[in-house]
Amino acid sequence: VINKPGPLNGPEIRYLRKNLSFTAREFAGLLEVDHTTLSKWENGRAPGRPNDLLIRLAYAAWKGYEHPKRIFDIFEKVRKQRKRNIAIKLIPAAREGFEVEYAV
């Protein structure tokens, strides 16, 4: 399942979690997401590319795939990428020269 080319679907995510003998809360903790987020993924909401990769890497690491150090390096890189801040600059058209910046 972790080697399939397309995104993981809900039943596949649930299968991977159960194959590792994790509860939803335990697996969510490993992925650093809320258990309700994991539930949404397992019930059909797409986790997005970084989280999809994170799930695959977590599974590979726990199953003892070759080169665990490399797996955890990639795991950490993806985790950091997922949490990076996004800046949105809003420029209303109503007033010339009026700018507002927000961080999300």
Short mmCIF file of C-alpha atoms in Angstrom, two decimals:
data_model
loop_
_atom_site.label_atom_id
_atom_site.label_comp_id
_atom_site.label_asym_id
_atom_site.label_seq_id
_atom_site.Cartn_x
_atom_site.Cartn_y
_atom_site.Cartn_z
CA VAL A 1 0.00 0.00 0.00
CA ILE A 2 2.75 2.50 0.87
CA ASN A 3 4.35 2.04 -2.56
CA LYS A 4 1.25 2.78 -4.62
CA PRO A 5 1.66 5.77 -6.95
CA GLY A 6 -1.57 7.61 -6.13
CA PRO A 7 -2.74 9.16 -2.86
CA LEU A 8 -3.77 6.93 0.03
CA ASN A 9 -7.52 6.61 0.55
CA GLY A 10 -9.38 6.28 3.85
CA PRO A 11 -9.52 2.47 4.05
CA GLU A 12 -5.81 2.27 3.21
CA ILE A 13 -4.90 4.73 5.97
CA ARG A 14 -7.03 2.76 8.45
CA TYR A 15 -5.41 -0.50 7.27
CA LEU A 16 -1.90 0.90 7.82
CA ARG A 17 -2.81 2.14 11.31
CA LYS A 18 -4.39 -1.15 12.34
CA ASN A 19 -1.54 -3.15 10.82
CA LEU A 20 0.76 -1.27 13.21
CA SER A 21 -1.64 -2.08 16.09
CA PHE A 22 -2.13 1.60 16.91
CA THR A 23 -5.31 3.15 18.22
CA ALA A 24 -6.49 6.22 16.34
CA ARG A 25 -5.20 8.46 19.15
CA GLU A 26 -1.78 6.77 19.18
CA PHE A 27 -1.34 7.02 15.41
CA ALA A 28 -2.58 10.62 15.39
CA GLY A 29 -0.02 11.41 18.12
CA LEU A 30 2.76 9.87 16.06
CA LEU A 31 1.73 12.01 13.07
CA GLU A 32 1.30 15.08 15.31
CA VAL A 33 -2.31 15.65 14.24
CA ASP A 34 -5.54 15.65 16.23
CA HIS A 35 -7.33 12.28 16.36
CA THR A 36 -10.37 13.93 14.74
CA THR A 37 -8.19 14.86 11.76
CA LEU A 38 -7.06 11.25 11.43
CA SER A 39 -10.70 10.15 11.63
CA LYS A 40 -11.58 12.48 8.75
CA TRP A 41 -8.77 11.00 6.66
CA GLU A 42 -9.88 7.45 7.45
CA ASN A 43 -13.42 8.37 6.44
CA GLY A 44 -12.59 9.81 3.05
CA ARG A 45 -11.07 13.28 3.37
CA ALA A 46 -7.76 13.44 1.50
CA PRO A 47 -4.84 14.11 3.86
CA GLY A 48 -2.91 16.17 1.32
CA ARG A 49 0.47 15.31 -0.17
CA PRO A 50 2.74 16.09 2.83
CA ASN A 51 0.53 14.15 5.27
CA ASP A 52 0.13 11.28 2.80
CA LEU A 53 3.91 10.98 2.61
CA LEU A 54 4.18 11.32 6.38
CA ILE A 55 1.78 8.38 6.88
CA ARG A 56 3.79 6.23 4.46
CA LEU A 57 7.10 7.12 6.10
CA ALA A 58 5.76 6.49 9.61
CA TYR A 59 4.55 3.06 8.52
CA ALA A 60 7.86 2.23 6.83
CA ALA A 61 9.84 3.31 9.89
CA TRP A 62 7.73 1.30 12.34
CA LYS A 63 7.88 -1.79 10.11
CA GLY A 64 11.68 -1.63 10.05
CA TYR A 65 12.27 -0.88 6.39
CA GLU A 66 15.91 -0.55 5.30
CA HIS A 67 17.88 2.59 6.06
CA PRO A 68 15.81 3.81 9.04
CA LYS A 69 18.04 6.85 9.55
CA ARG A 70 17.25 8.05 6.03
CA ILE A 71 13.54 7.40 6.57
CA PHE A 72 13.52 9.53 9.72
CA ASP A 73 15.47 12.31 7.98
CA ILE A 74 12.79 12.42 5.28
CA PHE A 75 10.08 12.11 7.94
CA GLU A 76 11.44 15.18 9.76
CA LYS A 77 11.76 17.19 6.54
CA VAL A 78 8.14 16.47 5.59
CA ARG A 79 6.90 17.25 9.12
CA LYS A 80 8.64 20.64 9.04
CA GLN A 81 7.34 21.39 5.56
CA ARG A 82 3.79 20.65 6.69
CA LYS A 83 4.01 23.15 9.56
CA ARG A 84 5.58 26.07 7.74
CA ASN A 85 3.77 29.37 8.00
CA ILE A 86 1.93 30.81 5.05
CA ALA A 87 1.80 34.57 4.59
CA ILE A 88 -1.12 36.11 2.73
CA LYS A 89 -0.98 39.72 1.62
CA LEU A 90 -4.38 41.32 1.06
CA ILE A 91 -4.58 44.41 -1.10
CA PRO A 92 -8.11 45.86 -1.20
CA ALA A 93 -8.99 47.53 -4.50
CA ALA A 94 -11.20 50.17 -2.82
CA ARG A 95 -8.35 52.36 -1.60
CA GLU A 96 -5.20 53.10 -3.44
CA GLY A 97 -2.08 52.37 -1.44
CA PHE A 98 -3.94 50.51 1.34
CA GLU A 99 -2.26 47.23 2.31
CA VAL A 100 -2.94 44.77 5.12
CA GLU A 101 -0.78 41.76 5.96
CA TYR A 102 -1.96 38.68 7.81
CA ALA A 103 -0.13 35.52 8.87
CA VAL A 104 -2.06 32.29 8.73
#
